[in-house]
Amino acid sequence: MYNAIMWQLVIEALNTPQKRLNLRPGITRIGRASANEIMVDDNAASRFHACIDFKPERNSITLTDLQSTNGTYLNRERILRPAPLKNKDVIRIGQVLLHLENETDARPAAVNTQRYTRALVLESVDNHALLLFEVAQKLNTITDLPTALVETAELVKQHMNAEQCTVMLEKDFERLVPQQYNPELARKAIRDKSAEISVDSIYVPIMAGDELLGLISMMRPRTVTRTFLQRDLQIAVAISHQAALTIQRMRLMGLAESQEQVHRMLLKFVSQHEAESLIEYYSKNGHLPGLKEERVTVLFSDIANSASLAEHDGLREYAQILDSFYRIASEVIFQNGGTTKYLSNGIMAVFSHEMLPDAERRAVETGREMIMRMKPTGSLAESTLNIIGVSINTGPAMVGYVGGEQRVEFNAIGDTVNVAYHMQEYARSFRILAGIETVAALDEVYQHKFFRTIYLRGRESPVDIHEILPE
């Protein structure tokens, strides 16, 4: 008499649920033919490909290739003669893997903890490459995170014969952990970033480097014939690794989509070049650039008699006029590389000399285009009430984004800006007025003449302004 040791073959094949077979004493043939004890559905397998000879009285197991066309592989090496087998050996025939296991050795203690290390991941992925290939095939076609989490849970149930499986993200731990089959074991896996296995439950963290992204939990009731084994933990770790890659991919997709949305939003306020610069700055620094001193050319324009328009035309009509004004002005400003700030009944544009060497010329061209398109015969409205003017001034200013975490706004402040703002009341109707520094930077193409000297309240020095003449 002898004490029989239970040996099992765990069979993995693409798109096929995992099978677990008890190894019988004597010869077990493997191949494509239906007469084999283990039938392998793989084009690379011969009709009678290989056999396993199990002698329980000696507890010896031998693998023999039956002169197959494509060979039999044991632990990645092709065998040329009968080879002895031991626990955890892997046989490959075509794309089918057969794992040999001694169930007595594979069964864990009541609770077993394994640190979630790179070595554990590599060992798990290495031992279950075929399974990972199938999992990756399915998860890589999914484009939204909720569906990916559901599909991961289904893959776990399929390949591990688990009755229940939950894939939760880190943000959902507080809500979902108390609902787990073994909440304390789940908390231990989260706290220690460890893989936890008991006879009826497994908890595996989803890790990206040292960052905890989520947790995979699975449960198998004690009433089933087979409880969880050490190999099941490896499969769970392998799937969690693929889940981490999927979550990271979703994050990158979400980031790209978010950046595209931000880019589209920014294009409503800044030029294409400025939008790209802002996104790049925000990606590096986590915030928009604050106020800094730089040389700028500032342009102001507003609708001269907005109060009268609102009174006589009604709010709806006035809102339509203002909307057209904003739309046309912004389009022209962006075409010339400026940044826009909307005012109650007008608009401010800032042309940065750091980005635009010819900022003064661009500001003047913006003013000319705005006036051409907004005169009564232009596209704003057929009304003589829509009178605008343009004022331009050049000099130093504090420029950037101000506000808190919830809301930020572009702004420019300083004497250069204040002077340009007060100049615009002299620019109506349909004049372009410019300060001394702006005029000095223009070439002879832009004819101008002295307009007047103005005195601004609170400012000691007077301001000489010139009119830029029409083309």
PDB file of C-alpha atoms in Angstrom, residues 186-422:
ATOM      1  CA  ALA A 186      -9.585  43.720   2.307  1.00  0.00           C
ATOM      2  CA  ARG A 187      -8.376  46.503   4.610  1.00  0.00           C
ATOM      3  CA  LYS A 188      -5.138  44.607   5.258  1.00  0.00           C
ATOM      4  CA  ALA A 189      -4.505  44.302   1.499  1.00  0.00           C
ATOM      5  CA  ILE A 190      -5.095  48.061   1.117  1.00  0.00           C
ATOM      6  CA  ARG A 191      -3.088  49.097   4.172  1.00  0.00           C
ATOM      7  CA  ASP A 192      -0.076  46.863   3.495  1.00  0.00           C
ATOM      8  CA  LYS A 193      -0.393  46.885  -0.319  1.00  0.00           C
ATOM      9  CA  SER A 194      -0.229  43.110  -0.124  1.00  0.00           C
ATOM     10  CA  ALA A 195      -1.873  40.157  -1.848  1.00  0.00           C
ATOM     11  CA  GLU A 196      -4.067  38.269   0.629  1.00  0.00           C
ATOM     12  CA  ILE A 197      -5.443  34.742   0.160  1.00  0.00           C
ATOM     13  CA  SER A 198      -7.595  32.525   2.353  1.00  0.00           C
ATOM     14  CA  VAL A 199      -9.364  29.299   1.460  1.00  0.00           C
ATOM     15  CA  ASP A 200     -12.448  31.183   0.268  1.00  0.00           C
ATOM     16  CA  SER A 201     -11.350  34.741  -0.615  1.00  0.00           C
ATOM     17  CA  ILE A 202      -8.550  36.627  -2.343  1.00  0.00           C
ATOM     18  CA  TYR A 203      -7.761  40.364  -2.190  1.00  0.00           C
ATOM     19  CA  VAL A 204      -5.153  41.775  -4.556  1.00  0.00           C
ATOM     20  CA  PRO A 205      -4.222  45.468  -4.852  1.00  0.00           C
ATOM     21  CA  ILE A 206      -4.076  47.141  -8.263  1.00  0.00           C
ATOM     22  CA  MET A 207      -0.723  48.907  -8.288  1.00  0.00           C
ATOM     23  CA  ALA A 208       1.077  51.324 -10.601  1.00  0.00           C
ATOM     24  CA  GLY A 209       4.558  51.440  -9.139  1.00  0.00           C
ATOM     25  CA  ASP A 210       4.015  52.484  -5.522  1.00  0.00           C
ATOM     26  CA  GLU A 211       0.622  54.056  -6.230  1.00  0.00           C
ATOM     27  CA  LEU A 212      -2.472  52.127  -5.116  1.00  0.00           C
ATOM     28  CA  LEU A 213      -5.087  52.425  -7.875  1.00  0.00           C
ATOM     29  CA  GLY A 214      -7.679  49.948  -6.661  1.00  0.00           C
ATOM     30  CA  LEU A 215      -8.442  46.480  -5.316  1.00  0.00           C
ATOM     31  CA  ILE A 216      -9.646  43.210  -6.836  1.00  0.00           C
ATOM     32  CA  SER A 217     -11.635  41.019  -4.463  1.00  0.00           C
ATOM     33  CA  MET A 218     -13.031  37.559  -5.158  1.00  0.00           C
ATOM     34  CA  MET A 219     -14.930  35.014  -3.126  1.00  0.00           C
ATOM     35  CA  ARG A 220     -15.642  31.327  -3.489  1.00  0.00           C
ATOM     36  CA  PRO A 221     -18.093  29.790  -0.970  1.00  0.00           C
ATOM     37  CA  ARG A 222     -16.822  27.092   1.387  1.00  0.00           C
ATOM     38  CA  THR A 223     -19.437  24.706  -0.003  1.00  0.00           C
ATOM     39  CA  VAL A 224     -17.602  24.274  -3.325  1.00  0.00           C
ATOM     40  CA  THR A 225     -15.358  21.269  -3.876  1.00  0.00           C
ATOM     41  CA  ARG A 226     -12.134  23.214  -4.417  1.00  0.00           C
ATOM     42  CA  THR A 227     -11.009  26.182  -2.355  1.00  0.00           C
ATOM     43  CA  PHE A 228      -8.553  28.835  -3.533  1.00  0.00           C
ATOM     44  CA  LEU A 229      -4.992  27.665  -4.084  1.00  0.00           C
ATOM     45  CA  GLN A 230      -1.671  29.490  -4.267  1.00  0.00           C
ATOM     46  CA  ARG A 231      -1.825  29.382  -8.048  1.00  0.00           C
ATOM     47  CA  ASP A 232      -5.138  31.263  -7.961  1.00  0.00           C
ATOM     48  CA  LEU A 233      -3.371  34.082  -6.175  1.00  0.00           C
ATOM     49  CA  GLN A 234      -0.820  34.252  -8.994  1.00  0.00           C
ATOM     50  CA  ILE A 235      -3.596  34.473 -11.582  1.00  0.00           C
ATOM     51  CA  ALA A 236      -5.251  37.274  -9.584  1.00  0.00           C
ATOM     52  CA  VAL A 237      -1.940  39.170  -9.401  1.00  0.00           C
ATOM     53  CA  ALA A 238      -1.422  38.746 -13.166  1.00  0.00           C
ATOM     54  CA  ILE A 239      -4.919  40.084 -13.894  1.00  0.00           C
ATOM     55  CA  SER A 240      -4.457  42.970 -11.436  1.00  0.00           C
ATOM     56  CA  HIS A 241      -1.278  43.940 -13.303  1.00  0.00           C
ATOM     57  CA  GLN A 242      -3.203  44.102 -16.572  1.00  0.00           C
ATOM     58  CA  ALA A 243      -5.995  46.022 -14.820  1.00  0.00           C
ATOM     59  CA  ALA A 244      -3.423  48.593 -13.640  1.00  0.00           C
ATOM     60  CA  LEU A 245      -2.201  49.071 -17.215  1.00  0.00           C
ATOM     61  CA  THR A 246      -5.803  49.508 -18.351  1.00  0.00           C
ATOM     62  CA  ILE A 247      -6.591  52.093 -15.652  1.00  0.00           C
ATOM     63  CA  GLN A 248      -3.429  54.027 -16.529  1.00  0.00           C
ATOM     64  CA  ARG A 249      -4.391  53.941 -20.206  1.00  0.00           C
ATOM     65  CA  MET A 250      -7.855  55.267 -19.323  1.00  0.00           C
ATOM     66  CA  ARG A 251      -6.264  58.028 -17.272  1.00  0.00           C
ATOM     67  CA  LEU A 252      -4.095  59.087 -20.190  1.00  0.00           C
ATOM     68  CA  MET A 253      -7.108  58.997 -22.517  1.00  0.00           C
ATOM     69  CA  GLY A 254      -9.069  61.080 -20.014  1.00  0.00           C
ATOM     70  CA  LEU A 255      -6.181  63.517 -19.668  1.00  0.00           C
ATOM     71  CA  ALA A 256      -5.898  63.852 -23.437  1.00  0.00           C
ATOM     72  CA  GLU A 257      -9.655  64.391 -23.726  1.00  0.00           C
ATOM     73  CA  SER A 258      -9.590  66.886 -20.856  1.00  0.00           C
ATOM     74  CA  GLN A 259      -6.714  68.775 -22.455  1.00  0.00           C
ATOM     75  CA  GLU A 260      -8.609  68.862 -25.736  1.00  0.00           C
ATOM     76  CA  GLN A 261     -11.679  70.260 -23.945  1.00  0.00           C
ATOM     77  CA  VAL A 262      -9.507  72.844 -22.183  1.00  0.00           C
ATOM     78  CA  HIS A 263      -7.874  73.675 -25.499  1.00  0.00           C
ATOM     79  CA  ARG A 264     -11.264  74.235 -27.153  1.00  0.00           C
ATOM     80  CA  MET A 265     -12.367  76.357 -24.199  1.00  0.00           C
ATOM     81  CA  LEU A 266      -9.178  78.440 -24.248  1.00  0.00           C
ATOM     82  CA  LEU A 267      -9.620  79.155 -27.943  1.00  0.00           C
ATOM     83  CA  LYS A 268     -12.679  81.205 -26.955  1.00  0.00           C
ATOM     84  CA  PHE A 269     -10.403  83.571 -25.031  1.00  0.00           C
ATOM     85  CA  VAL A 270      -6.898  83.324 -26.481  1.00  0.00           C
ATOM     86  CA  SER A 271      -5.179  82.648 -29.787  1.00  0.00           C
ATOM     87  CA  GLN A 272      -4.137  79.159 -30.906  1.00  0.00           C
ATOM     88  CA  HIS A 273      -0.498  79.777 -29.995  1.00  0.00           C
ATOM     89  CA  GLU A 274      -1.383  81.189 -26.572  1.00  0.00           C
ATOM     90  CA  ALA A 275      -3.711  78.244 -25.847  1.00  0.00           C
ATOM     91  CA  GLU A 276      -0.940  75.737 -26.583  1.00  0.00           C
ATOM     92  CA  SER A 277       1.492  77.699 -24.402  1.00  0.00           C
ATOM     93  CA  LEU A 278      -0.976  77.784 -21.503  1.00  0.00           C
ATOM     94  CA  ILE A 279      -1.647  74.028 -21.675  1.00  0.00           C
ATOM     95  CA  GLU A 280       2.090  73.304 -21.749  1.00  0.00           C
ATOM     96  CA  TYR A 281       2.662  75.638 -18.769  1.00  0.00           C
ATOM     97  CA  TYR A 282      -0.209  74.096 -16.796  1.00  0.00           C
ATOM     98  CA  SER A 283       1.020  70.532 -17.504  1.00  0.00           C
ATOM     99  CA  LYS A 284       4.447  71.411 -16.083  1.00  0.00           C
ATOM    100  CA  ASN A 285       3.407  73.595 -13.144  1.00  0.00           C
ATOM    101  CA  GLY A 286      -0.146  72.590 -12.206  1.00  0.00           C
ATOM    102  CA  HIS A 287      -1.439  76.162 -12.460  1.00  0.00           C
ATOM    103  CA  LEU A 288      -1.738  78.984 -14.968  1.00  0.00           C
ATOM    104  CA  PRO A 289       0.961  81.669 -15.032  1.00  0.00           C
ATOM    105  CA  GLY A 290       0.405  84.406 -12.459  1.00  0.00           C
ATOM    106  CA  LEU A 291       0.942  88.120 -12.900  1.00  0.00           C
ATOM    107  CA  LYS A 292       4.353  89.138 -14.183  1.00  0.00           C
ATOM    108  CA  GLU A 293       5.740  92.341 -15.615  1.00  0.00           C
ATOM    109  CA  GLU A 294       6.232  92.448 -19.366  1.00  0.00           C
ATOM    110  CA  ARG A 295       6.065  94.897 -22.232  1.00  0.00           C
ATOM    111  CA  VAL A 296       2.684  94.824 -23.974  1.00  0.00           C
ATOM    112  CA  THR A 297       0.488  96.709 -26.371  1.00  0.00           C
ATOM    113  CA  VAL A 298      -3.037  97.034 -24.986  1.00  0.00           C
ATOM    114  CA  LEU A 299      -6.177  97.658 -27.046  1.00  0.00           C
ATOM    115  CA  PHE A 300      -9.585  98.762 -25.740  1.00  0.00           C
ATOM    116  CA  SER A 301     -12.848  99.017 -27.628  1.00  0.00           C
ATOM    117  CA  ASP A 302     -16.436  99.332 -26.487  1.00  0.00           C
ATOM    118  CA  ILE A 303     -19.915 100.215 -27.738  1.00  0.00           C
ATOM    119  CA  ALA A 304     -20.254 103.918 -27.074  1.00  0.00           C
ATOM    120  CA  ASN A 305     -23.908 104.262 -26.152  1.00  0.00           C
ATOM    121  CA  SER A 306     -24.621 100.882 -24.575  1.00  0.00           C
ATOM    122  CA  ALA A 307     -27.022 102.299 -21.978  1.00  0.00           C
ATOM    123  CA  SER A 308     -29.154 103.870 -24.701  1.00  0.00           C
ATOM    124  CA  LEU A 309     -29.134 100.632 -26.715  1.00  0.00           C
ATOM    125  CA  ALA A 310     -30.286  98.633 -23.709  1.00  0.00           C
ATOM    126  CA  GLU A 311     -33.049 101.153 -23.000  1.00  0.00           C
ATOM    127  CA  HIS A 312     -34.468 101.572 -26.526  1.00  0.00           C
ATOM    128  CA  ASP A 313     -33.812  98.159 -28.105  1.00  0.00           C
ATOM    129  CA  GLY A 314     -34.629  95.984 -25.111  1.00  0.00           C
ATOM    130  CA  LEU A 315     -32.419  93.493 -23.318  1.00  0.00           C
ATOM    131  CA  ARG A 316     -32.783  90.701 -25.876  1.00  0.00           C
ATOM    132  CA  GLU A 317     -31.808  92.878 -28.836  1.00  0.00           C
ATOM    133  CA  TYR A 318     -28.984  94.505 -26.868  1.00  0.00           C
ATOM    134  CA  ALA A 319     -27.661  91.083 -25.827  1.00  0.00           C
ATOM    135  CA  GLN A 320     -27.593  90.025 -29.490  1.00  0.00           C
ATOM    136  CA  ILE A 321     -25.656  93.181 -30.454  1.00  0.00           C
ATOM    137  CA  LEU A 322     -23.187  92.648 -27.599  1.00  0.00           C
ATOM    138  CA  ASP A 323     -22.759  88.979 -28.526  1.00  0.00           C
ATOM    139  CA  SER A 324     -22.002  89.926 -32.145  1.00  0.00           C
ATOM    140  CA  PHE A 325     -19.526  92.542 -30.925  1.00  0.00           C
ATOM    141  CA  TYR A 326     -17.695  90.024 -28.726  1.00  0.00           C
ATOM    142  CA  ARG A 327     -17.660  87.364 -31.447  1.00  0.00           C
ATOM    143  CA  ILE A 328     -16.321  89.633 -34.201  1.00  0.00           C
ATOM    144  CA  ALA A 329     -13.795  91.387 -31.947  1.00  0.00           C
ATOM    145  CA  SER A 330     -12.467  88.092 -30.534  1.00  0.00           C
ATOM    146  CA  GLU A 331     -12.090  86.574 -33.991  1.00  0.00           C
ATOM    147  CA  VAL A 332     -10.032  89.531 -35.203  1.00  0.00           C
ATOM    148  CA  ILE A 333      -7.938  89.701 -32.016  1.00  0.00           C
ATOM    149  CA  PHE A 334      -7.090  85.993 -32.147  1.00  0.00           C
ATOM    150  CA  GLN A 335      -6.148  86.231 -35.809  1.00  0.00           C
ATOM    151  CA  ASN A 336      -3.524  88.773 -34.785  1.00  0.00           C
ATOM    152  CA  GLY A 337      -2.212  86.804 -31.789  1.00  0.00           C
ATOM    153  CA  GLY A 338      -3.806  88.790 -28.977  1.00  0.00           C
ATOM    154  CA  THR A 339      -5.376  87.628 -25.704  1.00  0.00           C
ATOM    155  CA  THR A 340      -8.902  88.743 -24.842  1.00  0.00           C
ATOM    156  CA  LYS A 341     -10.674  89.920 -21.703  1.00  0.00           C
ATOM    157  CA  TYR A 342     -14.404  90.640 -21.962  1.00  0.00           C
ATOM    158  CA  LEU A 343     -15.726  93.776 -20.262  1.00  0.00           C
ATOM    159  CA  SER A 344     -19.332  94.752 -19.465  1.00  0.00           C
ATOM    160  CA  ASN A 345     -19.855  96.530 -22.779  1.00  0.00           C
ATOM    161  CA  GLY A 346     -16.494  96.218 -24.450  1.00  0.00           C
ATOM    162  CA  ILE A 347     -13.311  94.250 -24.805  1.00  0.00           C
ATOM    163  CA  MET A 348      -9.625  94.456 -23.865  1.00  0.00           C
ATOM    164  CA  ALA A 349      -6.917  92.815 -25.954  1.00  0.00           C
ATOM    165  CA  VAL A 350      -3.312  92.335 -24.901  1.00  0.00           C
ATOM    166  CA  PHE A 351      -0.499  91.767 -27.406  1.00  0.00           C
ATOM    167  CA  SER A 352       2.632  90.426 -25.721  1.00  0.00           C
ATOM    168  CA  HIS A 353       5.968  91.701 -27.009  1.00  0.00           C
ATOM    169  CA  GLU A 354       7.618  88.486 -25.772  1.00  0.00           C
ATOM    170  CA  MET A 355       5.558  86.493 -28.232  1.00  0.00           C
ATOM    171  CA  LEU A 356       4.913  89.137 -30.908  1.00  0.00           C
ATOM    172  CA  PRO A 357       7.848  91.325 -31.995  1.00  0.00           C
ATOM    173  CA  ASP A 358       5.439  93.407 -34.106  1.00  0.00           C
ATOM    174  CA  ALA A 359       2.787  93.737 -31.377  1.00  0.00           C
ATOM    175  CA  GLU A 360       2.059  97.428 -32.188  1.00  0.00           C
ATOM    176  CA  ARG A 361       1.369  96.693 -35.859  1.00  0.00           C
ATOM    177  CA  ARG A 362      -0.865  93.735 -34.955  1.00  0.00           C
ATOM    178  CA  ALA A 363      -2.874  95.915 -32.568  1.00  0.00           C
ATOM    179  CA  VAL A 364      -3.425  98.564 -35.242  1.00  0.00           C
ATOM    180  CA  GLU A 365      -4.450  95.941 -37.810  1.00  0.00           C
ATOM    181  CA  THR A 366      -6.886  94.541 -35.234  1.00  0.00           C
ATOM    182  CA  GLY A 367      -8.387  97.984 -34.701  1.00  0.00           C
ATOM    183  CA  ARG A 368      -8.774  98.643 -38.438  1.00  0.00           C
ATOM    184  CA  GLU A 369     -10.432  95.275 -39.043  1.00  0.00           C
ATOM    185  CA  MET A 370     -12.826  95.745 -36.114  1.00  0.00           C
ATOM    186  CA  ILE A 371     -13.923  99.163 -37.316  1.00  0.00           C
ATOM    187  CA  MET A 372     -14.338  97.959 -40.899  1.00  0.00           C
ATOM    188  CA  ARG A 373     -16.576  95.070 -39.772  1.00  0.00           C
ATOM    189  CA  MET A 374     -18.560  96.988 -37.165  1.00  0.00           C
ATOM    190  CA  LYS A 375     -19.498 100.194 -38.939  1.00  0.00           C
ATOM    191  CA  PRO A 376     -23.216 100.567 -39.714  1.00  0.00           C
ATOM    192  CA  THR A 377     -22.556  99.136 -43.182  1.00  0.00           C
ATOM    193  CA  GLY A 378     -20.586  96.251 -41.688  1.00  0.00           C
ATOM    194  CA  SER A 379     -21.684  92.949 -40.200  1.00  0.00           C
ATOM    195  CA  LEU A 380     -22.509  93.978 -36.610  1.00  0.00           C
ATOM    196  CA  ALA A 381     -25.943  95.468 -37.338  1.00  0.00           C
ATOM    197  CA  GLU A 382     -27.592  97.943 -39.667  1.00  0.00           C
ATOM    198  CA  SER A 383     -27.863 100.633 -37.000  1.00  0.00           C
ATOM    199  CA  THR A 384     -26.142 103.961 -36.605  1.00  0.00           C
ATOM    200  CA  LEU A 385     -26.314 103.438 -32.841  1.00  0.00           C
ATOM    201  CA  ASN A 386     -23.503 100.888 -32.907  1.00  0.00           C
ATOM    202  CA  ILE A 387     -20.611 103.310 -32.508  1.00  0.00           C
ATOM    203  CA  ILE A 388     -17.248 102.016 -31.377  1.00  0.00           C
ATOM    204  CA  GLY A 389     -13.759 103.381 -31.061  1.00  0.00           C
ATOM    205  CA  VAL A 390     -10.339 101.812 -30.554  1.00  0.00           C
ATOM    206  CA  SER A 391      -7.567 102.975 -28.232  1.00  0.00           C
ATOM    207  CA  ILE A 392      -4.084 101.477 -28.199  1.00  0.00           C
ATOM    208  CA  ASN A 393      -1.169 102.032 -25.822  1.00  0.00           C
ATOM    209  CA  THR A 394       2.248 100.415 -25.369  1.00  0.00           C
ATOM    210  CA  GLY A 395       4.368 100.017 -22.270  1.00  0.00           C
ATOM    211  CA  PRO A 396       5.054  97.850 -19.212  1.00  0.00           C
ATOM    212  CA  ALA A 397       2.179  96.095 -17.412  1.00  0.00           C
ATOM    213  CA  MET A 398       1.533  93.255 -14.983  1.00  0.00           C
ATOM    214  CA  VAL A 399      -0.021  90.475 -17.080  1.00  0.00           C
ATOM    215  CA  GLY A 400      -1.241  86.987 -16.166  1.00  0.00           C
ATOM    216  CA  TYR A 401      -3.991  84.961 -14.537  1.00  0.00           C
ATOM    217  CA  VAL A 402      -5.511  85.888 -11.184  1.00  0.00           C
ATOM    218  CA  GLY A 403      -8.045  84.177  -8.935  1.00  0.00           C
ATOM    219  CA  GLY A 404      -8.353  81.145  -6.662  1.00  0.00           C
ATOM    220  CA  GLU A 405      -8.449  77.388  -7.187  1.00  0.00           C
ATOM    221  CA  GLN A 406     -12.058  77.414  -8.379  1.00  0.00           C
ATOM    222  CA  ARG A 407     -11.854  80.251 -10.889  1.00  0.00           C
ATOM    223  CA  VAL A 408      -9.091  82.162 -12.647  1.00  0.00           C
ATOM    224  CA  GLU A 409      -9.277  85.096 -15.023  1.00  0.00           C
ATOM    225  CA  PHE A 410      -6.852  86.757 -17.412  1.00  0.00           C
ATOM    226  CA  ASN A 411      -5.996  90.350 -16.559  1.00  0.00           C
ATOM    227  CA  ALA A 412      -3.526  93.150 -17.236  1.00  0.00           C
ATOM    228  CA  ILE A 413      -2.952  96.023 -14.812  1.00  0.00           C
ATOM    229  CA  GLY A 414      -0.748  99.105 -14.604  1.00  0.00           C
ATOM    230  CA  ASP A 415      -0.438 102.654 -15.915  1.00  0.00           C
ATOM    231  CA  THR A 416      -0.175 101.505 -19.553  1.00  0.00           C
ATOM    232  CA  VAL A 417      -3.537  99.786 -19.225  1.00  0.00           C
ATOM    233  CA  ASN A 418      -5.215 102.676 -17.377  1.00  0.00           C
ATOM    234  CA  VAL A 419      -4.132 105.176 -20.032  1.00  0.00           C
ATOM    235  CA  ALA A 420      -5.420 102.993 -22.872  1.00  0.00           C
ATOM    236  CA  TYR A 421      -8.755 102.529 -21.076  1.00  0.00           C
ATOM    237  CA  HIS A 422      -9.335 106.285 -20.642  1.00  0.00           C
TER     238      HIS A 422
END
